[in-house]
């Protein structure tokens, strides 16, 4: 999560001195020497001294609006929000035609969460002075807070157009573009901010996040290490450096980086959340719960929403449906969040809600697994619905136990680079009892219309869709087969369901390749599995209407299956390898 932009300087003392003669005489006012002294203290960051001067000034000259502006600015810099707001309100009362006073007050209203009032005063500032760049920038932030991203972008661009040197506006514009998923444009905007101010820590931090989101992991790591050279005690940089290390599968280094961030900032919500994620990857569930709960306790309205969803997943996998449902109720406000950074947790929120509802409607609960053989189902979100299900495999009654690897693609496991998905897969392989039976439910994300194989195909038009699909399946099968055989595990390869995605949401030119991809991908997986003498669970045929799309019988939502779908697949659609 990107850091909120720093407050823009709400008072420019030098300009105030120059403007006094133009602002009209509202009463007795201090002499120029006292104002210059106030300016010097403020500019030097000596806010206590500046506050003393400003307080004396407002006491001696209570109708001198500039004094109240100065006091508001000094209190704002000392993070005394309520006092600053009162001083700025007084300044606007005395200087109703002062654009800067209205803009400053708007920013304080934003800090206090009063966004309607903030927008009103930012717009009033622009009514007075339509070319006031800082007011356009402040309005952009207020609109951003309200989720009005297109309007926010226009305001920030207008601020930059008026004042190309307004460095905060470039950083803020980058944040707005990031939240629209326009990552390369956001990267450009952050780099423009850094070109103007190379030591702009927040822009550097945000650039690193954006590079990481684009998969430019090594570049992002370089940015964060450079940031730490500038500011060695910057907790945010350690937190996001941890993300870079995590993406490279350097798990212990990542954990150390998160913990270092927490040493520097003991109530650092994002670091607790990220630490919870990596502890999940280590299968350290109890420690992960503790980290997520701290994230929720410290920030229930933001990162706590994500943490609540992941806690709901953990409790679901522990068989505690009531507690899982309670955590989803805590996370309910996530439905109103529009930021793309909440996309995954929002999807899990809807998915788990449907799973818990299904269990209640069917009066289903997890049966005890005493004396019942375990079928370990390894996969991304698709593995969760199988959890606790009873299946019959070659005459053996087995109970599914999900081994969840969030977001895992076949591509992640099949490529030649170490990453967090491989780390957890190999950890699971080591931790399972020797000669376990494992069902792999990985590949659905690879076959989505907006990512995976189709996306790769568009980037490499010289290759056919079949070629990329086959290569993905081959490298995946090679990796998982080798890993499982090392521990004597027996694999069952799960297919990819027919799509239940609303095809109206897919670009017209992508519909046919998308439907065809899922079909051929299953063909390749089945051939490779049987050649390797592995059984294949034909989930595609179970769900196919005959036209390459779902028959609607087994999907709980646009991507996932009902818990009893796996039972049905084992009963009727298990293809056994010849021995």
C-alpha positions as a printed NumPy array, in Angstrom:
array([[  0.   ,   0.   ,   0.   ],
       [  1.447,   3.361,  -0.99 ],
       [  2.059,   5.97 ,   1.632],
       [ -0.326,   8.911,   1.683],
       [  1.268,  12.015,   0.128],
       [  2.912,  14.404,   2.59 ],
       [  0.981,  17.568,   3.412],
       [  1.797,  20.341,   1.   ],
       [  3.127,  23.501,   2.61 ],
       [ -0.027,  25.301,   3.59 ],
       [  1.66 ,  28.649,   4.249],
       [  4.452,  30.376,   2.406],
       [  5.709,  32.992,   4.842],
       [  7.699,  34.919,   2.254],
       [  4.642,  35.317,   0.012],
       [  2.595,  36.388,   3.029],
       [  4.961,  39.251,   3.777],
       [  4.816,  40.381,   0.162],
       [  1.002,  40.201,   0.028],
       [  0.185,  42.142,   3.184],
       [ -0.131,  45.479,   1.433],
       [ -2.587,  43.975,  -1.097],
       [ -4.816,  42.183,   1.398],
       [ -6.392,  45.282,   2.821],
       [ -6.184,  46.643,   6.332],
       [ -8.637,  44.885,   8.609],
       [ -7.262,  46.469,  11.763],
       [ -3.944,  47.008,  13.46 ],
       [ -1.225,  44.682,  12.198],
       [  2.305,  43.743,  13.197],
       [  5.331,  45.382,  11.758],
       [  7.293,  43.849,   8.883],
       [ 10.19 ,  42.876,  11.137],
       [  7.967,  40.605,  13.226],
       [  6.576,  38.981,  10.107],
       [ 10.069,  38.434,   8.739],
       [ 11.06 ,  36.816,  12.04 ],
       [  8.045,  34.495,  11.817],
       [  8.994,  33.619,   8.241],
       [ 12.557,  32.795,   9.264],
       [ 11.492,  30.483,  12.091],
       [  8.978,  28.69 ,   9.885],
       [ 11.415,  28.258,   6.986],
       [ 14.054,  26.882,   9.375],
       [ 11.625,  24.306,  10.733],
       [ 11.695,  25.881,  14.187],
       [  7.985,  25.383,  14.664],
       [  7.843,  25.929,  18.444],
       [  9.435,  29.357,  18.075],
       [  7.227,  30.127,  15.073],
       [  4.161,  29.075,  17.047],
       [  5.046,  31.43 ,  19.911],
       [  5.386,  34.348,  17.494],
       [  2.138,  33.482,  15.669],
       [  0.203,  33.112,  18.957],
       [  1.445,  36.471,  20.18 ],
       [  0.525,  37.983,  16.826],
       [ -3.047,  36.631,  16.847],
       [ -3.466,  37.775,  20.461],
       [ -2.255,  41.302,  19.75 ],
       [ -3.918,  41.578,  16.353],
       [ -6.946,  39.215,  16.459],
       [ -8.346,  40.503,  13.148],
       [ -5.084,  40.124,  11.238],
       [ -5.93 ,  37.182,   8.959],
       [ -2.354,  36.448,   7.875],
       [ -1.437,  35.77 ,  11.499],
       [ -4.14 ,  33.113,  11.707],
       [ -2.924,  31.604,   8.406],
       [  0.566,  31.405,   9.848],
       [ -0.644,  29.835,  13.079],
       [ -2.66 ,  27.259,  11.132],
       [  0.396,  26.356,   9.093],
       [  2.667,  26.019,  12.114],
       [  0.172,  23.84 ,  13.979],
       [ -0.34 ,  21.734,  10.824],
       [  3.397,  21.066,  10.595],
       [  3.34 ,  19.858,  14.197],
       [  0.479,  17.425,  13.363],
       [ -1.931,  19.218,  15.677],
       [ -4.835,  18.787,  13.32 ],
       [ -7.783,  20.068,  15.343],
       [ -5.989,  23.225,  16.471],
       [ -4.728,  23.85 ,  12.932],
       [ -8.252,  23.456,  11.563],
       [ -9.638,  26.058,  13.997],
       [ -6.882,  28.534,  13.119],
       [ -7.478,  28.063,   9.394],
       [-11.232,  28.491,   9.83 ],
       [-10.528,  31.812,  11.561],
       [ -8.231,  32.845,   8.695],
       [-10.948,  32.174,   6.1  ],
       [-13.463,  34.155,   8.149],
       [-11.114,  37.157,   8.142],
       [ -9.896,  36.645,   4.563],
       [-12.921,  35.361,   2.626],
       [-11.387,  36.298,  -0.738],
       [ -7.996,  34.71 ,  -0.044],
       [ -7.577,  31.649,  -2.291],
       [ -4.635,  30.325,  -0.284],
       [ -6.601,  30.452,   2.974],
       [ -9.447,  28.436,   1.428],
       [ -7.046,  25.88 ,  -0.091],
       [ -5.241,  25.482,   3.249],
       [ -8.529,  24.978,   5.059],
       [ -9.596,  22.438,   2.442],
       [ -6.435,  20.447,   3.093],
       [ -7.096,  20.423,   6.843],
       [-10.663,  19.281,   6.282],
       [ -9.227,  16.455,   4.156],
       [ -6.883,  15.464,   6.987],
       [ -9.854,  15.27 ,   9.348],
       [-11.855,  13.133,   6.905],
       [-14.426,  15.839,   6.135],
       [-14.215,  15.446,   2.384],
       [-17.346,  17.391,   1.427],
       [-16.085,  20.47 ,   3.279],
       [-12.604,  19.921,   1.86 ],
       [-13.902,  19.884,  -1.702],
       [-16.027,  22.993,  -1.075],
       [-13.06 ,  25.079,   0.08 ],
       [-10.688,  23.81 ,  -2.619],
       [-13.267,  24.768,  -5.241],
       [-13.808,  28.14 ,  -3.532],
       [-10.06 ,  28.762,  -3.791],
       [-10.241,  28.053,  -7.512],
       [-13.259,  30.323,  -7.934],
       [-11.122,  33.113,  -6.506],
       [ -7.976,  32.15 ,  -8.45 ],
       [ -8.485,  29.598, -11.272],
       [ -4.708,  29.496, -11.859],
       [ -3.803,  28.496,  -8.294],
       [ -1.8  ,  25.309,  -8.915],
       [ -1.655,  24.149,  -5.278],
       [ -5.452,  24.366,  -4.98 ],
       [ -5.848,  22.199,  -8.098],
       [ -3.44 ,  19.707,  -6.523],
       [ -5.289,  19.706,  -3.187],
       [ -8.622,  19.234,  -4.972],
       [ -7.114,  16.274,  -6.818],
       [ -6.259,  14.608,  -3.502],
       [ -9.752,  15.196,  -2.112],
       [-11.31 ,  13.685,  -5.25 ],
       [ -8.884,  10.749,  -5.024],
       [-10.015,  10.106,  -1.454],
       [-13.591,   9.945,  -2.72 ],
       [-12.693,   7.423,  -5.421],
       [-13.378,   9.933,  -8.202],
       [-10.199,   8.994, -10.013],
       [-10.841,  10.537, -13.432],
       [-11.68 ,  13.931, -11.907],
       [ -8.72 ,  13.623,  -9.535],
       [ -6.379,  12.927, -12.437],
       [ -7.668,  16.001, -14.313],
       [ -7.073,  18.224, -11.264],
       [ -3.51 ,  17.02 , -10.785],
       [ -2.724,  17.424, -14.482],
       [ -4.103,  20.96 , -14.349],
       [ -1.863,  21.723, -11.365],
       [  1.178,  20.48 , -13.302],
       [  0.137,  22.413, -16.403],
       [  0.044,  25.644, -14.361],
       [  3.198,  24.904, -12.34 ],
       [  5.445,  22.254, -13.967],
       [  7.759,  22.368, -10.937],
       [  5.046,  21.32 ,  -8.434],
       [  6.745,  18.121,  -7.389],
       [  4.004,  16.794,  -5.073],
       [  1.514,  16.923,  -7.943],
       [  3.588,  14.426,  -9.952],
       [  3.689,  12.028,  -6.999],
       [ -0.037,  12.423,  -6.363],
       [ -0.811,  11.93 , -10.06 ],
       [  1.247,   8.742,  -9.959],
       [ -0.854,   7.447,  -7.057],
       [ -4.077,   8.187,  -8.929],
       [ -2.83 ,   6.474, -12.094],
       [ -1.66 ,   3.494, -10.015],
       [ -5.137,   3.085,  -8.558],
       [ -6.519,   2.997, -12.105],
       [ -4.111,   0.196, -12.981],
       [ -2.163,   2.434, -15.4  ],
       [  1.173,   1.33 , -14.048],
       [  3.566,   2.488, -16.782],
       [  2.036,   5.99 , -16.678],
       [  2.289,   6.   , -12.883],
       [  5.947,   4.999, -13.164],
       [  6.593,   7.941, -15.511],
       [  4.926,  10.369, -13.105],
       [  6.971,   9.15 , -10.123],
       [ 10.161,   9.45 , -12.159],
       [  9.215,  13.034, -13.069],
       [  8.815,  13.805,  -9.36 ],
       [ 12.255,  12.328,  -8.644],
       [ 13.807,  14.269, -11.513],
       [ 12.657,  17.444,  -9.76 ],
       [ 13.64 ,  16.23 ,  -6.279],
       [ 16.007,  13.208,  -6.267],
       [ 15.657,  12.778,  -2.487],
       [ 11.838,  12.702,  -2.573],
       [ 11.431,   9.618,  -0.397],
       [  7.699,   9.085,  -0.941],
       [  8.015,   9.229,  -4.736],
       [ 10.927,   6.784,  -4.576],
       [  8.88 ,   4.448,  -2.405],
       [  5.895,   4.633,  -4.759],
       [  8.107,   4.06 ,  -7.795],
       [  9.39 ,   0.879,  -6.201],
       [  5.825,  -0.342,  -5.575],
       [  4.902,   0.352,  -9.191],
       [  7.952,  -1.45 , -10.572],
       [  7.151,  -4.42 ,  -8.344],
       [  3.546,  -4.497,  -9.59 ],
       [  4.879,  -4.584, -13.169],
       [  7.092,  -7.54 , -12.339],
       [ 10.285,  -5.452, -12.534],
       [ 11.491,  -6.954,  -9.279],
       [ 15.229,  -6.32 ,  -9.484],
       [ 14.663,  -2.698, -10.523],
       [ 12.311,  -2.257,  -7.57 ],
       [ 14.859,  -3.769,  -5.197],
       [ 17.482,  -1.306,  -6.462],
       [ 15.079,   1.599,  -5.839],
       [ 14.451,   0.538,  -2.24 ],
       [ 18.099,  -0.081,  -1.467],
       [ 18.884,   3.378,  -2.877],
       [ 16.1  ,   4.83 ,  -0.717],
       [ 17.64 ,   3.231,   2.374],
       [ 20.994,   4.79 ,   1.501],
       [ 19.271,   8.183,   1.672],
       [ 17.229,   7.358,   4.79 ],
       [ 18.507,   4.243,   6.639],
       [ 15.728,   4.341,   9.241],
       [ 12.866,   4.437,   6.713],
       [ 10.492,   1.674,   7.757],
       [  8.441,   1.856,   4.542],
       [ 11.488,   1.037,   2.427],
       [ 12.22 ,  -2.063,   4.536],
       [  8.594,  -3.132,   4.218],
       [  8.565,  -2.876,   0.431],
       [ 12.083,  -4.272,   0.106],
       [ 10.606,  -7.289,   1.854],
       [  8.023,  -7.525,  -0.947],
       [ 10.819,  -7.517,  -3.55 ],
       [ 12.686, -10.276,  -1.735],
       [  9.463, -12.249,  -1.308],
       [  8.764, -12.11 ,  -5.037],
       [ 12.219, -13.581,  -5.664],
       [ 11.626, -16.443,  -3.251],
       [ 14.227, -15.029,  -0.815],
       [ 11.819, -15.757,   1.997],
       [ 14.001, -15.526,   5.087],
       [ 15.497, -12.241,   3.882],
       [ 11.981, -10.952,   3.259],
       [ 10.848, -11.926,   6.752],
       [ 13.878, -10.172,   8.248],
       [ 13.103,  -7.036,   6.242],
       [  9.488,  -6.953,   7.473],
       [ 10.62 ,  -7.471,  11.052],
       [ 13.179,  -4.658,  10.672],
       [ 10.356,  -2.38 ,   9.49 ],
       [  8.404,  -3.281,  12.632],
       [ 11.394,  -2.591,  14.855],
       [ 11.519,   0.919,  13.395],
       [  7.734,   1.394,  13.49 ],
       [  6.108,  -0.981,  16.017],
       [  2.564,  -0.115,  14.883],
       [  3.295,  -0.43 ,  11.158],
       [  0.082,  -1.928,   9.806],
       [  1.301,  -2.876,   6.315],
       [  4.377,  -4.602,   7.701],
       [  2.225,  -6.71 ,  10.027],
       [ -0.015,  -7.587,   7.082],
       [  2.949,  -8.552,   4.888],
       [  4.513, -10.498,   7.732],
       [  1.221, -12.382,   8.056],
       [  1.371, -13.252,   4.349],
       [  4.897, -14.615,   4.54 ],
       [  4.099, -16.609,   7.677],
       [  1.23 , -18.158,   5.696],
       [  3.8  , -19.096,   3.059],
       [  5.83 , -20.756,   5.841],
       [  2.626, -22.568,   6.962],
       [  3.066, -20.88 ,  10.353],
       [ -0.668, -20.346,  10.786],
       [ -0.744, -19.321,  14.446],
       [  1.932, -16.676,  13.937],
       [  0.179, -15.489,  10.762],
       [ -3.077, -15.065,  12.7  ],
       [ -1.268, -12.942,  15.313],
       [  0.241, -10.698,  12.618],
       [ -3.055, -10.274,  10.771],
       [ -4.875,  -9.484,  14.008],
       [ -2.396,  -6.712,  14.801],
       [ -2.958,  -5.301,  11.328],
       [ -6.703,  -5.405,  11.986],
       [ -6.378,  -3.867,  15.467],
       [ -4.216,  -0.968,  14.3  ],
       [ -6.082,  -0.165,  11.081],
       [ -9.533,  -1.772,  10.87 ],
       [-10.68 ,   0.578,   8.087],
       [ -7.898,  -0.111,   5.548],
       [ -5.326,  -2.898,   5.771],
       [ -7.492,  -4.499,   8.432],
       [-10.069,  -5.278,   5.748],
       [ -7.54 ,  -7.345,   3.814],
       [ -6.27 ,  -8.963,   6.998],
       [ -9.841,  -9.91 ,   7.943],
       [-10.318, -11.713,   4.624],
       [ -7.115, -13.719,   4.989],
       [ -8.062, -14.542,   8.58 ],
       [-11.38 , -15.805,   7.221],
       [ -9.472, -18.083,   4.81 ],
       [ -7.304, -19.463,   7.618],
       [-10.3  , -20.142,   9.865],
       [-12.157, -21.788,   6.968],
       [ -9.212, -24.119,   6.372],
       [ -9.161, -24.893,  10.092],
       [-12.816, -25.961,   9.783],
       [-14.177, -23.079,  11.874],
       [-16.946, -21.806,   9.607],
       [-18.511, -19.574,  12.265],
       [-15.292, -17.728,  12.98 ],
       [-14.583, -17.477,   9.255],
       [-18.003, -15.937,   8.73 ],
       [-17.424, -13.483,  11.581],
       [-14.208, -12.279,   9.96 ],
       [-16.057, -11.755,   6.68 ],
       [-18.594,  -9.613,   8.513],
       [-15.697,  -7.544,   9.841],
       [-14.396,  -7.205,   6.271],
       [-17.791,  -6.303,   4.773],
       [-16.809,  -2.652,   4.023],
       [-14.288,  -4.024,   1.509],
       [-17.171,  -4.298,  -0.953],
       [-17.163,  -0.506,  -1.274],
       [-13.415,  -0.193,  -1.898],
       [-12.485,   0.571,  -5.53 ],
       [ -8.671,   0.439,  -5.343],
       [ -7.121,  -2.262,  -7.546],
       [ -4.84 ,  -3.216,  -4.657],
       [ -7.914,  -4.737,  -2.965],
       [ -8.908,  -6.789,  -6.011],
       [ -7.67 , -10.171,  -4.753],
       [ -8.982,  -9.824,  -1.207],
       [-12.363,  -8.636,  -2.524],
       [-12.572, -11.705,  -4.792],
       [-11.782, -13.997,  -1.857],
       [-14.404, -12.193,   0.247],
       [-17.154, -13.011,  -2.271],
       [-15.88 , -16.569,  -2.774],
       [-15.759, -17.439,   0.923],
       [-19.168, -15.906,   1.493],
       [-20.597, -18.251,  -1.121],
       [-18.771, -21.266,   0.317],
       [-20.019, -20.61 ,   3.841],
       [-23.561, -20.034,   2.541],
       [-23.379, -23.363,   0.674],
       [-22.338, -25.186,   3.83 ],
       [-25.232, -23.633,   5.772],
       [-27.773, -24.429,   3.072],
       [-26.62 , -28.037,   2.751],
       [-26.126, -28.405,   6.518],
       [-22.634, -29.515,   5.61 ],
       [-19.774, -29.563,   8.069],
       [-16.333, -31.048,   7.903],
       [-16.491, -34.721,   8.959],
       [-13.85 , -35.969,  11.33 ],
       [-10.822, -37.363,   9.52 ],
       [-10.038, -40.038,  12.137],
       [ -8.842, -43.234,  10.402],
       [ -9.528, -41.712,   6.999],
       [ -6.736, -41.348,   4.464],
       [ -5.94 , -37.779,   3.432],
       [ -5.95 , -36.499,  -0.148],
       [ -3.843, -33.349,  -0.156],
       [ -5.195, -30.803,  -2.652],
       [ -2.52 , -28.291,  -3.559],
       [ -3.562, -25.221,  -5.473],
       [ -4.603, -21.596,  -5.48 ],
       [ -8.119, -20.544,  -4.508],
       [ -9.66 , -23.613,  -6.233],
       [ -8.147, -25.875,  -3.599],
       [-10.169, -24.202,  -0.844],
       [-13.594, -25.428,  -1.988],
       [-12.367, -29.034,  -1.966],
       [-11.283, -28.772,   1.666],
       [-12.976, -31.38 ,   3.854],
       [-14.714, -33.132,   0.957],
       [-14.91 , -36.95 ,   1.006],
       [-13.949, -38.674,  -2.251],
       [-13.387, -42.26 ,  -3.365],
       [-10.124, -42.879,  -5.164],
       [ -9.475, -46.391,  -6.449],
       [-11.769, -47.776,  -3.783],
       [-10.169, -45.809,  -0.947],
       [-12.236, -43.317,   1.027],
       [-10.19 , -40.135,   1.331],
       [-10.767, -36.691,   2.791],
       [ -9.447, -33.633,   0.978],
       [ -7.134, -31.321,   2.876],
       [ -6.313, -28.078,   1.057],
       [ -2.742, -26.84 ,   0.849],
       [ -3.345, -23.263,  -0.295],
       [ -0.853, -21.288,  -2.411],
       [ -2.597, -17.975,  -3.09 ],
       [ -2.339, -16.783,  -6.693],
       [ -0.193, -19.681,  -7.91 ],
       [ -0.049, -20.295, -11.679],
       [  1.439, -23.202, -13.569],
       [  3.737, -20.602, -15.108],
       [  5.1  , -19.698, -11.666],
       [  6.102, -23.299, -11.025],
       [  7.301, -24.097, -14.531],
       [  9.626, -21.162, -15.218],
       [ 13.292, -21.314, -14.325],
       [ 13.303, -18.547, -11.702],
       [ 12.954, -19.047,  -7.973],
       [  9.865, -17.353,  -6.553],
       [  7.563, -17.448,  -3.529],
       [  5.2  , -19.936,  -5.195],
       [  7.984, -22.459,  -5.75 ],
       [  9.177, -21.881,  -2.204],
       [  5.815, -22.797,  -0.721],
       [  5.228, -25.691,  -3.12 ],
       [  8.582, -27.224,  -2.16 ],
       [  7.896, -26.556,   1.519],
       [  4.599, -28.442,   1.234],
       [  6.325, -31.323,  -0.555],
       [  8.822, -31.594,   2.318],
       [  6.261, -31.288,   5.104],
       [  3.715, -33.825,   3.836],
       [  4.05 , -37.416,   5.028],
       [  6.184, -39.517,   2.7  ],
       [  4.331, -41.178,  -0.193],
       [  1.266, -38.945,   0.145],
       [ -1.437, -38.788,  -2.52 ],
       [ -1.772, -35.259,  -3.93 ],
       [ -4.326, -33.64 ,  -6.217],
       [ -2.945, -30.574,  -8.017],
       [ -5.552, -27.891,  -8.756],
       [ -3.408, -25.307, -10.521],
       [ -3.93 , -23.785, -13.944],
       [ -7.22 , -21.884, -13.887],
       [ -5.463, -18.523, -13.467],
       [ -3.186, -19.352, -16.415],
       [ -6.335, -19.665, -18.563],
       [ -8.123, -16.441, -17.646],
       [ -9.018, -13.955, -20.393],
       [ -7.02 , -11.063, -18.907],
       [ -3.825, -12.768, -17.764],
       [ -1.688, -15.856, -18.108],
       [ -1.347, -17.616, -21.451],
       [ -3.611, -15.311, -23.482],
       [ -1.734, -12.257, -22.249],
       [  1.602, -13.88 , -23.1  ],
       [  0.309, -14.82 , -26.555],
       [ -0.59 , -11.204, -27.302],
       [  2.921, -10.123, -26.357],
       [  4.548, -12.778, -28.584],
       [  2.483, -12.902, -31.802],
       [  5.249, -14.859, -33.511],
       [  4.215, -17.852, -31.368],
       [  0.928, -19.707, -31.668],
       [ -1.526, -20.013, -28.798],
       [ -1.083, -23.807, -28.889],
       [  2.678, -23.452, -28.62 ],
       [  2.524, -21.238, -25.53 ],
       [ -0.14 , -23.407, -23.887],
       [  1.845, -26.585, -24.529],
       [  5.068, -25.044, -23.246],
       [  3.338, -23.88 , -20.049],
       [  1.875, -27.338, -19.421],
       [  5.175, -29.111, -20.193],
       [  7.356, -27.017, -17.895],
       [  4.766, -27.233, -15.116],
       [  4.451, -31.007, -15.411],
       [  8.207, -31.423, -15.505],
       [  8.655, -29.389, -12.335],
       [  5.865, -30.928, -10.221],
       [  6.684, -34.49 , -11.302],
       [ 10.33 , -34.108, -10.338],
       [  9.494, -32.463,  -7.004],
       [  6.895, -35.086,  -6.046],
       [  9.045, -38.064,  -7.035],
       [ 11.847, -36.799,  -4.805],
       [  9.585, -37.414,  -1.793],
       [  7.774, -40.455,  -3.172],
       [  4.435, -38.615,  -3.485],
       [  1.822, -39.741,  -6.004],
       [  0.249, -36.97 ,  -8.075],
       [ -3.199, -36.641,  -9.6  ],
       [ -3.33 , -33.824, -12.144],
       [ -6.492, -31.741, -11.946],
       [ -7.87 , -30.163, -15.111],
       [ -9.151, -26.618, -15.603],
       [-12.944, -26.072, -15.467],
       [-14.842, -24.813, -18.491],
       [-15.309, -21.081, -18.172],
       [-18.239, -19.536, -16.361],
       [-17.001, -15.984, -16.986],
       [-19.585, -13.613, -18.47 ],
       [-18.345, -13.488, -22.069],
       [-19.846, -10.014, -22.473],
       [-16.997,  -8.785, -20.256],
       [-14.382, -10.276, -22.601],
       [-13.136,  -8.363, -25.646],
       [-14.924,  -9.679, -28.741],
       [-11.696, -10.681, -30.452],
       [-10.609, -12.657, -27.35 ],
       [-13.733, -14.772, -26.843],
       [-12.939, -17.542, -29.325],
       [ -9.234, -17.877, -28.355],
       [-10.207, -17.818, -24.664],
       [-12.717, -20.662, -24.964],
       [-10.382, -22.641, -27.217],
       [ -7.428, -22.159, -24.853],
       [ -9.157, -23.89 , -21.942],
       [-10.055, -26.853, -24.151],
       [ -6.592, -27.39 , -25.649],
       [ -4.896, -26.745, -22.336],
       [ -6.837, -29.605, -20.774],
       [ -5.956, -31.839, -23.73 ],
       [ -2.262, -31.1  , -23.202],
       [ -2.465, -31.644, -19.441],
       [ -4.238, -34.98 , -19.858],
       [ -1.739, -36.233, -22.463],
       [  1.23 , -35.209, -20.338],
       [ -0.235, -36.714, -17.17 ],
       [ -1.048, -40.061, -18.742],
       [  2.355, -40.2  , -20.457],
       [  3.945, -39.701, -17.042],
       [  1.691, -42.497, -15.681],
       [ -0.277, -40.063, -13.528],
       [ -4.054, -40.039, -13.129],
       [ -5.978, -37.102, -14.567],
       [ -9.117, -35.59 , -12.999],
       [-11.159, -34.301, -15.927],
       [-12.864, -31.301, -14.361],
       [-13.308, -29.765, -17.811],
       [-15.679, -32.479, -19.021],
       [-17.559, -32.331, -15.707],
       [-18.291, -28.632, -16.207],
       [-18.467, -28.355, -20.025],
       [-21.816, -27.631, -21.706],
       [-20.5  , -29.12 , -24.95 ],
       [-19.623, -25.687, -26.336],
       [-16.563, -24.946, -24.23 ],
       [-18.415, -22.94 , -21.579],
       [-19.79 , -24.02 , -18.218],
       [-22.995, -25.996, -17.971],
       [-23.808, -23.955, -14.862],
       [-24.201, -27.014, -12.619],
       [-20.977, -26.906, -10.655],
       [-19.762, -23.286, -10.524],
       [-20.275, -21.402,  -7.274],
       [-19.163, -18.145,  -8.963],
       [-17.488, -17.061, -12.197],
       [-14.3  , -19.032, -11.458],
       [-14.721, -21.524,  -8.601],
       [-16.616, -24.774,  -8.091],
       [-18.995, -25.992,  -5.409],
       [-17.368, -28.278,  -2.803],
       [-19.215, -31.357,  -4.107],
       [-17.835, -30.876,  -7.64 ],
       [-14.603, -32.666,  -6.725],
       [-16.574, -35.589,  -5.309],
       [-18.556, -35.826,  -8.557],
       [-15.401, -35.583, -10.654],
       [-13.744, -38.463,  -8.801],
       [-16.918, -40.509,  -9.166],
       [-17.316, -40.084, -12.939],
       [-14.405, -38.244, -14.547],
       [-11.194, -39.764, -13.206],
       [ -8.976, -40.974, -16.048],
       [ -6.564, -43.608, -14.829],
       [ -3.102, -43.941, -16.297],
       [ -2.208, -47.301, -17.795],
       [  0.388, -49.174, -15.752]])
